[in-house]
PDB file of C-alpha atoms in Angstrom:
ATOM      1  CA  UNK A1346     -33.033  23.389  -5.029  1.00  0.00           C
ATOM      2  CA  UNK A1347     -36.464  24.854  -3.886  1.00  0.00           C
ATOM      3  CA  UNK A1348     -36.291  28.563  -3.525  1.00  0.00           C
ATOM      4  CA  UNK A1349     -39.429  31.128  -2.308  1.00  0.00           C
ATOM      5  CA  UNK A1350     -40.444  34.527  -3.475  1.00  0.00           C
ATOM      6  CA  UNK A1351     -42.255  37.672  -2.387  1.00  0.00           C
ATOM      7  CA  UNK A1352     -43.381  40.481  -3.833  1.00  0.00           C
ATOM      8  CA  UNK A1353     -43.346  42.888  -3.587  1.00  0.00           C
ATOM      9  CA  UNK A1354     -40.218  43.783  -1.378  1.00  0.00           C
ATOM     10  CA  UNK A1355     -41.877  47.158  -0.102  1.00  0.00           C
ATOM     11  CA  UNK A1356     -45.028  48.821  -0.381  1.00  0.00           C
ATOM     12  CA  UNK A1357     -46.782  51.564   0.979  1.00  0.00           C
ATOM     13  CA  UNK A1358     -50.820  52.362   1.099  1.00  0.00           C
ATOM     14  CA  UNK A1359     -53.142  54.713   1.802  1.00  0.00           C
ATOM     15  CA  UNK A1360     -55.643  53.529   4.733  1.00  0.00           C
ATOM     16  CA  UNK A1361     -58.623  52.089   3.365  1.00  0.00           C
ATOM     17  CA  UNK A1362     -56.924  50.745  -0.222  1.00  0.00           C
ATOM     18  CA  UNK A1363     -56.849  46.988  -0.938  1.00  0.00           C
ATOM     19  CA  UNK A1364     -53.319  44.825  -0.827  1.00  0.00           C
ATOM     20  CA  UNK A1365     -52.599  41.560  -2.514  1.00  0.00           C
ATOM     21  CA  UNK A1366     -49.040  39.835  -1.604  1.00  0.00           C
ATOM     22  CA  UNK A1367     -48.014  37.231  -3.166  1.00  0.00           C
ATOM     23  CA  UNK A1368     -45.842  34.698  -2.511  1.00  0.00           C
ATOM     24  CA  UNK A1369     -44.704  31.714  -4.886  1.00  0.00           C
ATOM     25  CA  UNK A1370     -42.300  28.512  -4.070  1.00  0.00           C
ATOM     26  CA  UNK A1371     -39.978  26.841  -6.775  1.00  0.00           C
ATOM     27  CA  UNK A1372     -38.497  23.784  -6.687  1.00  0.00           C
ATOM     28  CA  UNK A1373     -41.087  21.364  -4.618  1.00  0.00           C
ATOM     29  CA  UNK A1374     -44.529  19.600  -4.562  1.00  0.00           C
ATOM     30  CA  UNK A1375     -47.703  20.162  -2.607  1.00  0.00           C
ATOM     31  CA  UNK A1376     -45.622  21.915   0.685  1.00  0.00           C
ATOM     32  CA  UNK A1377     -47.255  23.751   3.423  1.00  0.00           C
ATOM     33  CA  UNK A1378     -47.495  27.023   2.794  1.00  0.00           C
ATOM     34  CA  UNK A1379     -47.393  30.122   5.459  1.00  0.00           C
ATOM     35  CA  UNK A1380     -48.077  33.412   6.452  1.00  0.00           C
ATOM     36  CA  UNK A1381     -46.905  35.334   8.968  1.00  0.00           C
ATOM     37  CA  UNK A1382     -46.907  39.325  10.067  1.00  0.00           C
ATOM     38  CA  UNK A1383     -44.376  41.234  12.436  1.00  0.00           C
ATOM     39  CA  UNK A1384     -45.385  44.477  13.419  1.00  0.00           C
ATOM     40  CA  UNK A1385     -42.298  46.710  14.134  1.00  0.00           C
ATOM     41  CA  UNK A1386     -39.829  45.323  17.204  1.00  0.00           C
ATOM     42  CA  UNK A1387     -42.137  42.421  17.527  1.00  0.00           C
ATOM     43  CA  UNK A1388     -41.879  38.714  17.453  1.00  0.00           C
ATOM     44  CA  UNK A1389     -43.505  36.722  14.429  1.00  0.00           C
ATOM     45  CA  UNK A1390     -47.337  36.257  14.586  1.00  0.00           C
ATOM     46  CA  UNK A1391     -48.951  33.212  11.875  1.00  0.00           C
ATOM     47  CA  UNK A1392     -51.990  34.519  10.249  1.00  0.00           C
ATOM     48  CA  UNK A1393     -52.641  31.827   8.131  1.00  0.00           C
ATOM     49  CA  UNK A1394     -51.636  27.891   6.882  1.00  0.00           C
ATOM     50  CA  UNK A1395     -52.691  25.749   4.079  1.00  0.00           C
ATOM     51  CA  UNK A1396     -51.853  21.901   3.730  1.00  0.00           C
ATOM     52  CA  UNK A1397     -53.292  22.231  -0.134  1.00  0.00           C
ATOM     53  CA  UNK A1398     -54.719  24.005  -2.686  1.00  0.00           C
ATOM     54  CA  UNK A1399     -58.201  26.338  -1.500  1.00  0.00           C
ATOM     55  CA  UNK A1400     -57.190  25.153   2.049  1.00  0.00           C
ATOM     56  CA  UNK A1401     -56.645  28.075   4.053  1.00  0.00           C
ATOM     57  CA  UNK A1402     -56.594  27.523   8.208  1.00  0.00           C
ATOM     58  CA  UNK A1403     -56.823  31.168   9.996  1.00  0.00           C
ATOM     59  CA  UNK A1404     -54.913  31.295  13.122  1.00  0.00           C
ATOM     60  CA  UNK A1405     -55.921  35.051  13.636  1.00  0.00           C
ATOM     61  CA  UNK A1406     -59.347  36.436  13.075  1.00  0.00           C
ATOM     62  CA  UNK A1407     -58.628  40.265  11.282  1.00  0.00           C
ATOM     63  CA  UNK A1408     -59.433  41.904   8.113  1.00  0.00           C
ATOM     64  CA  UNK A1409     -56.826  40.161   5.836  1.00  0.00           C
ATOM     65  CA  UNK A1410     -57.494  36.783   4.124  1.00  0.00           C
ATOM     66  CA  UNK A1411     -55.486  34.396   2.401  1.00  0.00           C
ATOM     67  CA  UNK A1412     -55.410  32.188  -1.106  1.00  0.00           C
ATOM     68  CA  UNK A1413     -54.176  29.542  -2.407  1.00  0.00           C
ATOM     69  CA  UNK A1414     -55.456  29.030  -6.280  1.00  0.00           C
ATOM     70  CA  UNK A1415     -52.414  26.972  -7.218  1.00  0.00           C
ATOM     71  CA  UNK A1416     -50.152  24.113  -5.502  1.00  0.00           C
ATOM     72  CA  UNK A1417     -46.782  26.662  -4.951  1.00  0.00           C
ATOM     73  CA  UNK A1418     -48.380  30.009  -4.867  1.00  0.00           C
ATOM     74  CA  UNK A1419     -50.030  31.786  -2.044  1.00  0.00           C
ATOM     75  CA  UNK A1420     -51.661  34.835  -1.757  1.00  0.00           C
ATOM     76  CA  UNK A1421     -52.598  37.326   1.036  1.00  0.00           C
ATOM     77  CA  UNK A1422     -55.121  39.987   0.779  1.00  0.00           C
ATOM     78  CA  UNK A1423     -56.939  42.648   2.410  1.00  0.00           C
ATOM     79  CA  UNK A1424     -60.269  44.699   1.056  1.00  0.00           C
ATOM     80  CA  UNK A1425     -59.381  47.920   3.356  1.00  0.00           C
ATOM     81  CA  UNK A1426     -56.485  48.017   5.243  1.00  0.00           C
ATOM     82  CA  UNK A1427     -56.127  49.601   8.376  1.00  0.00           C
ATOM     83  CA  UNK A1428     -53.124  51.471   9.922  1.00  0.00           C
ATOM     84  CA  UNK A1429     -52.926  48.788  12.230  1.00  0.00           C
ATOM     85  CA  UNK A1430     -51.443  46.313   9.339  1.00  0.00           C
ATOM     86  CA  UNK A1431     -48.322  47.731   9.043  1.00  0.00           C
ATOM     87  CA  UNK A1432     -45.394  45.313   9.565  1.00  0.00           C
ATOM     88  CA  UNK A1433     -42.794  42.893   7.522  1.00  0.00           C
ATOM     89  CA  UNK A1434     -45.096  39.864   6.354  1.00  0.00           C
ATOM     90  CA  UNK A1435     -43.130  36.895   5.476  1.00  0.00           C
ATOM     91  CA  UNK A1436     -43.998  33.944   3.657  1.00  0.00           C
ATOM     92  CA  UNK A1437     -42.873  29.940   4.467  1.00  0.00           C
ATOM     93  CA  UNK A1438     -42.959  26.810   2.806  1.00  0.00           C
ATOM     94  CA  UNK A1439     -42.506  23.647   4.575  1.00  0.00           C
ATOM     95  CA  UNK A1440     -42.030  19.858   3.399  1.00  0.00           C
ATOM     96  CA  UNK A1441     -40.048  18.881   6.204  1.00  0.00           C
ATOM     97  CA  UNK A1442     -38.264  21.683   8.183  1.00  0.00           C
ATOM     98  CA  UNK A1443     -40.058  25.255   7.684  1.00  0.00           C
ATOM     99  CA  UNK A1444     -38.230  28.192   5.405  1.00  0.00           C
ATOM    100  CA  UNK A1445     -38.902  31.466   4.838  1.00  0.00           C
ATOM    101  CA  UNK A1446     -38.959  34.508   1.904  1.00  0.00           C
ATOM    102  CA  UNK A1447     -37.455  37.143   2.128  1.00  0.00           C
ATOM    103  CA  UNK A1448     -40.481  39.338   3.287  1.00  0.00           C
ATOM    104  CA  UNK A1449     -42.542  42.285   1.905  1.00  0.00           C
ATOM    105  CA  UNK A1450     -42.163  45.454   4.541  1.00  0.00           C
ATOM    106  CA  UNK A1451     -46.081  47.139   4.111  1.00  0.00           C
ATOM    107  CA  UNK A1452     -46.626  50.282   5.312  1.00  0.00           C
ATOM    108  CA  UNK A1453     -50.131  51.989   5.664  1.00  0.00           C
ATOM    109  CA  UNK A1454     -50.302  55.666   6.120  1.00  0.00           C
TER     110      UNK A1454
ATOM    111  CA  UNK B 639     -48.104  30.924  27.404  1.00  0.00           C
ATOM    112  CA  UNK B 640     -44.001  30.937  26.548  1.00  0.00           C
ATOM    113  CA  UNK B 641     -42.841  27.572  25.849  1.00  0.00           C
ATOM    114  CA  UNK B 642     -39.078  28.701  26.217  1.00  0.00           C
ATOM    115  CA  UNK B 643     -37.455  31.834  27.872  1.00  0.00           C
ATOM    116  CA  UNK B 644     -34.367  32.837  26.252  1.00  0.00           C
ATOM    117  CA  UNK B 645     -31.969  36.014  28.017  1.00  0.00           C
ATOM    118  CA  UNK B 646     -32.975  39.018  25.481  1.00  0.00           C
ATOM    119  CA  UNK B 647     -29.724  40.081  24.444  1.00  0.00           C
ATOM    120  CA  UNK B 648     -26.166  38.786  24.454  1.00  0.00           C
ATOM    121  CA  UNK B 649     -22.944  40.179  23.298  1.00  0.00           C
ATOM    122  CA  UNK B 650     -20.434  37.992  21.969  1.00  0.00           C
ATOM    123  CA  UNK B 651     -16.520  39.032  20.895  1.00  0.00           C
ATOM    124  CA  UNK B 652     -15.942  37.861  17.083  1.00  0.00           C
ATOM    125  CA  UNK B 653     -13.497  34.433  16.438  1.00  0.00           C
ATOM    126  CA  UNK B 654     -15.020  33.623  20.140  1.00  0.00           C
ATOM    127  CA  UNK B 655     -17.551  31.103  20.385  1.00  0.00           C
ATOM    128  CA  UNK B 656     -21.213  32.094  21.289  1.00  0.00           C
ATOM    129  CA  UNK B 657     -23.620  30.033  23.658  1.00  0.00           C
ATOM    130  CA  UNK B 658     -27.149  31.150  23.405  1.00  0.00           C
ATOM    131  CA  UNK B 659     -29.135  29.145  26.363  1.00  0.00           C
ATOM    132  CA  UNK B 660     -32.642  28.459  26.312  1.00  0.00           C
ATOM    133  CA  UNK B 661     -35.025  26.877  28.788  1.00  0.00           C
ATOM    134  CA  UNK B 662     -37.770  24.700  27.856  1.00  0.00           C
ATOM    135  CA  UNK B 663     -38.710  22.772  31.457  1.00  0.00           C
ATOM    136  CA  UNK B 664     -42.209  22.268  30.456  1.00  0.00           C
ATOM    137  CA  UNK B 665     -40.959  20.108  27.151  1.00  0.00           C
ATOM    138  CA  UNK B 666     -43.196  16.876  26.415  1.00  0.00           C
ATOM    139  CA  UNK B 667     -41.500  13.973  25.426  1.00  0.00           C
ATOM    140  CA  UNK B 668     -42.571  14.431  21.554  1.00  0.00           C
ATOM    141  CA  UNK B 669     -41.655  17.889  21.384  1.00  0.00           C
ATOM    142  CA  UNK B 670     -38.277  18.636  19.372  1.00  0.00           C
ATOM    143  CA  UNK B 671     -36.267  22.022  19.800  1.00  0.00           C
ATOM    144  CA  UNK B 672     -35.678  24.573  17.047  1.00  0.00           C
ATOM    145  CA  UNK B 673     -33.515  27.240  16.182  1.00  0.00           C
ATOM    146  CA  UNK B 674     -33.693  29.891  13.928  1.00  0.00           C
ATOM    147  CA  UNK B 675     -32.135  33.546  13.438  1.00  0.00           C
ATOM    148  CA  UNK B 676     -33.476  36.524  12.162  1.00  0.00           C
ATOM    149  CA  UNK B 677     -30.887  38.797  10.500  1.00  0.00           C
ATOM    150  CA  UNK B 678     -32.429  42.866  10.133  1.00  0.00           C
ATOM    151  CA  UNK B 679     -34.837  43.493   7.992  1.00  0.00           C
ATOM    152  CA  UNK B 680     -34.456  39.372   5.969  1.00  0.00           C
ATOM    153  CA  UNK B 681     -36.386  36.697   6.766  1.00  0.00           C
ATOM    154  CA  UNK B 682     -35.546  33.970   9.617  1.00  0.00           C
ATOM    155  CA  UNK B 683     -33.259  31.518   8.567  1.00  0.00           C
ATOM    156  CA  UNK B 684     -33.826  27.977   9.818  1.00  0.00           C
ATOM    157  CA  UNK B 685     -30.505  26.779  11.708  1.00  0.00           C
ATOM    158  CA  UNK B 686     -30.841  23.130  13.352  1.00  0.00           C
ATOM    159  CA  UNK B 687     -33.279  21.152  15.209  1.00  0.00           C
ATOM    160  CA  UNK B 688     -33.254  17.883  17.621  1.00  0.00           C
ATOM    161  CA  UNK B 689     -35.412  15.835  19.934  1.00  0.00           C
ATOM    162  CA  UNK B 690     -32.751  14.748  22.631  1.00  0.00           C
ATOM    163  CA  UNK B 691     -29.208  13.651  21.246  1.00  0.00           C
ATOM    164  CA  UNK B 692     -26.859  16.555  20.463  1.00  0.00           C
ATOM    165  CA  UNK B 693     -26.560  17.806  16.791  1.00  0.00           C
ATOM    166  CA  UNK B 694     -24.202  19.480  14.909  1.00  0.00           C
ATOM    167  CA  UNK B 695     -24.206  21.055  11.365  1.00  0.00           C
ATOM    168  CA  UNK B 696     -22.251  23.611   9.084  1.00  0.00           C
ATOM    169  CA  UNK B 697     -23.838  26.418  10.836  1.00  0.00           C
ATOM    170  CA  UNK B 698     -24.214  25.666  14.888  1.00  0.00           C
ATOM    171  CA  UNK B 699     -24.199  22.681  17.303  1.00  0.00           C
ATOM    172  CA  UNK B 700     -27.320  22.134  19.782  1.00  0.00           C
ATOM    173  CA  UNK B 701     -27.131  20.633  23.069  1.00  0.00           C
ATOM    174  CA  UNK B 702     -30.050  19.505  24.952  1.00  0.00           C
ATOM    175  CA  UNK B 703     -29.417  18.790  27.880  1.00  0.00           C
ATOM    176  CA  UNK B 704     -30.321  14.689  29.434  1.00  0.00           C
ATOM    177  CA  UNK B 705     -33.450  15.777  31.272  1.00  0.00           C
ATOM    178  CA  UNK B 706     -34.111  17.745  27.647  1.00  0.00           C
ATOM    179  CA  UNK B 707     -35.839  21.042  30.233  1.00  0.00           C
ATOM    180  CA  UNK B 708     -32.858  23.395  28.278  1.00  0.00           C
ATOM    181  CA  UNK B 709     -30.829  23.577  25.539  1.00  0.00           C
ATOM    182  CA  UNK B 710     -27.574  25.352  23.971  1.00  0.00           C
ATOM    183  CA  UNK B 711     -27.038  26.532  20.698  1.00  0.00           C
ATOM    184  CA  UNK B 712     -23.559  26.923  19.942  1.00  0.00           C
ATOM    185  CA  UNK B 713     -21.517  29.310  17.483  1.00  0.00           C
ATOM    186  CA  UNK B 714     -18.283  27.848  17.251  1.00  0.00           C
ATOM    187  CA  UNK B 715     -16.338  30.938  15.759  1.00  0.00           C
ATOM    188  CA  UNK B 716     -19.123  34.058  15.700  1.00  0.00           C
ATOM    189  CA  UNK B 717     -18.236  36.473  13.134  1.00  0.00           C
ATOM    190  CA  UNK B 718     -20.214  39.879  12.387  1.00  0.00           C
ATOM    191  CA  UNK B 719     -22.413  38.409  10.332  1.00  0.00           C
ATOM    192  CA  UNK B 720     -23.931  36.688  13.300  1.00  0.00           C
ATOM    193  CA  UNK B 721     -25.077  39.114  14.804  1.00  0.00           C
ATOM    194  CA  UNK B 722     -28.915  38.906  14.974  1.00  0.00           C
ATOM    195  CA  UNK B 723     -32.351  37.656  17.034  1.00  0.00           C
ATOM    196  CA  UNK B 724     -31.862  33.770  17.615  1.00  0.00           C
ATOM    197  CA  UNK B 725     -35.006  32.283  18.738  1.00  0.00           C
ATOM    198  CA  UNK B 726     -35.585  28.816  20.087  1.00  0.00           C
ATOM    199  CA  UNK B 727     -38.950  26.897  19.622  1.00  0.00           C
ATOM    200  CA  UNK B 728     -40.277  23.769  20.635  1.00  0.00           C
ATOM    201  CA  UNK B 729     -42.548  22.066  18.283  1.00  0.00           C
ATOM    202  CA  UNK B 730     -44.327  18.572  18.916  1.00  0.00           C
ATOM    203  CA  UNK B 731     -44.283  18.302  14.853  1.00  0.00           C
ATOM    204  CA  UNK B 732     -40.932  16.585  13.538  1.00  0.00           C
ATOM    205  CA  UNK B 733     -41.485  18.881  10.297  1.00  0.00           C
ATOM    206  CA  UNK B 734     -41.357  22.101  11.646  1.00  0.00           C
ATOM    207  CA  UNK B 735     -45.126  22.956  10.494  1.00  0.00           C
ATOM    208  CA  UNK B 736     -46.633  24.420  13.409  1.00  0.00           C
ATOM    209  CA  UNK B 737     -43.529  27.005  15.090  1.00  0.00           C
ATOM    210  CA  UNK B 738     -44.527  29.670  17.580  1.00  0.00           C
ATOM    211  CA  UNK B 739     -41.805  32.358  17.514  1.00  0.00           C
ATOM    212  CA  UNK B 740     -41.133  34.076  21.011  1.00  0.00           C
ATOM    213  CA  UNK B 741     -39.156  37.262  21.927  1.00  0.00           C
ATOM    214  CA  UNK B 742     -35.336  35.229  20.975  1.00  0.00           C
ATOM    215  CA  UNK B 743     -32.260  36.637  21.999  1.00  0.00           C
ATOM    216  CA  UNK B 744     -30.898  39.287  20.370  1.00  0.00           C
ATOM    217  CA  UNK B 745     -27.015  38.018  19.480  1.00  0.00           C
ATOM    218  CA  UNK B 746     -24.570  41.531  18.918  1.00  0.00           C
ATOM    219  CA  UNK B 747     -21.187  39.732  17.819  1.00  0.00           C
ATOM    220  CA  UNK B 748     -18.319  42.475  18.462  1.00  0.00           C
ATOM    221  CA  UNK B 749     -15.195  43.491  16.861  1.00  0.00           C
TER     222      UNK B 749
END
């Protein structure tokens, strides 16, 4: 059965310090791979898709960016981040119907 | 612009069945209806989907109405551990690749 990771589960940083999530799916070939940020009583905002490996599609222009080096891993990052990128960011995987991790809850300070 | 509009909370008594409407009058003929539920603090768990006959799986039952503008997701028996933000989406992609999450309902299933 295909199963999807994050990590890590919590974090907190210091504006201005750089963040790598990642995110890693077991159990299936070449899916679609998501990410997606909720700030804090919010609804769920995509940042950014890939159909494949080094094929990233932004859906929100902001200082993170996103990576996919391998076919089930995906990776967001951010070079400074800003207090404004606090929230839960969650990670999804889709072949046919769309599933999600269980999250990583980022706090800046 | 909101594809759906779902009421933003509901309470519901536990053992009782819960009914969680949603409207979606500006639906295109392609577009299929999703549900999913966010539990606090976990990630949203995907719960059923369908284009315009009625489904029905372990978890819920959908109905979509004939004229497919709204649709109905059902709890049959709603126990505590329902109790969460339910949102409904309508997607023109079969897969579920492209979902744009709204507001939801927020479900509070009572002793």
């Amino acid at each position: 059965s295909q199963t999807i990771h994050q990590w890590p589960a919590t974090l907190v940083q210091p504006v201005g310090s750089p963040l790598s999530l990642e995110c890693t799916v077991e159990g299936t070939s070449n899916p679609n791979l998501y990410w997606y940020r909720q700030a804090a009583g919010r609804g769920l905002q995509l940042l950014f898709y890939s159909v494949g490996i080094g094929q990233i599609s932004s859906e929100v222009p902001q200082n993170l960016s996103a990576s996919r080096p391998q076919d089930r891993q995906f990776i967001l990052s951010s070079k400074k981040l800003l207090l404004s990128d606090s929230g839960f960011y969650l990670c999804a995987w889709s072949v046919g119907t769309q599933y999600f991790g269980p999250g990583t809850r980022l706090t800046v300070l | 612009d909101a594809k759906t509009t779902q009421p933003t909370s509901m309470d519901c008594a536990e053992g009782r069945a819960a009914n969680l409407p949603c409207n979606h009058s500006t639906i295109s003929g392609n577009e299929y209806v999703y549900w999913y539920r966010q539990i606090h603090s976990q990630g949203p768990q995907y719960i059923i989907h369908g284009l315009k006959n009625n489904e029905t799986n372990e978890m819920a039952s959908l109905i979509i109405t004939e004229d497919r503008k709204s649709s109905t997701l059902i709890l049959p028996h709603a126990t505590l551990r329902d109790t969460a933000v339910y949102y409904c989406i309508v997607s023109e992609d079969n897969a579920g690749n492209m979902l744009t999450f709204g507001g939801g309902t927020r479900l509070m299933v009572k002793p």
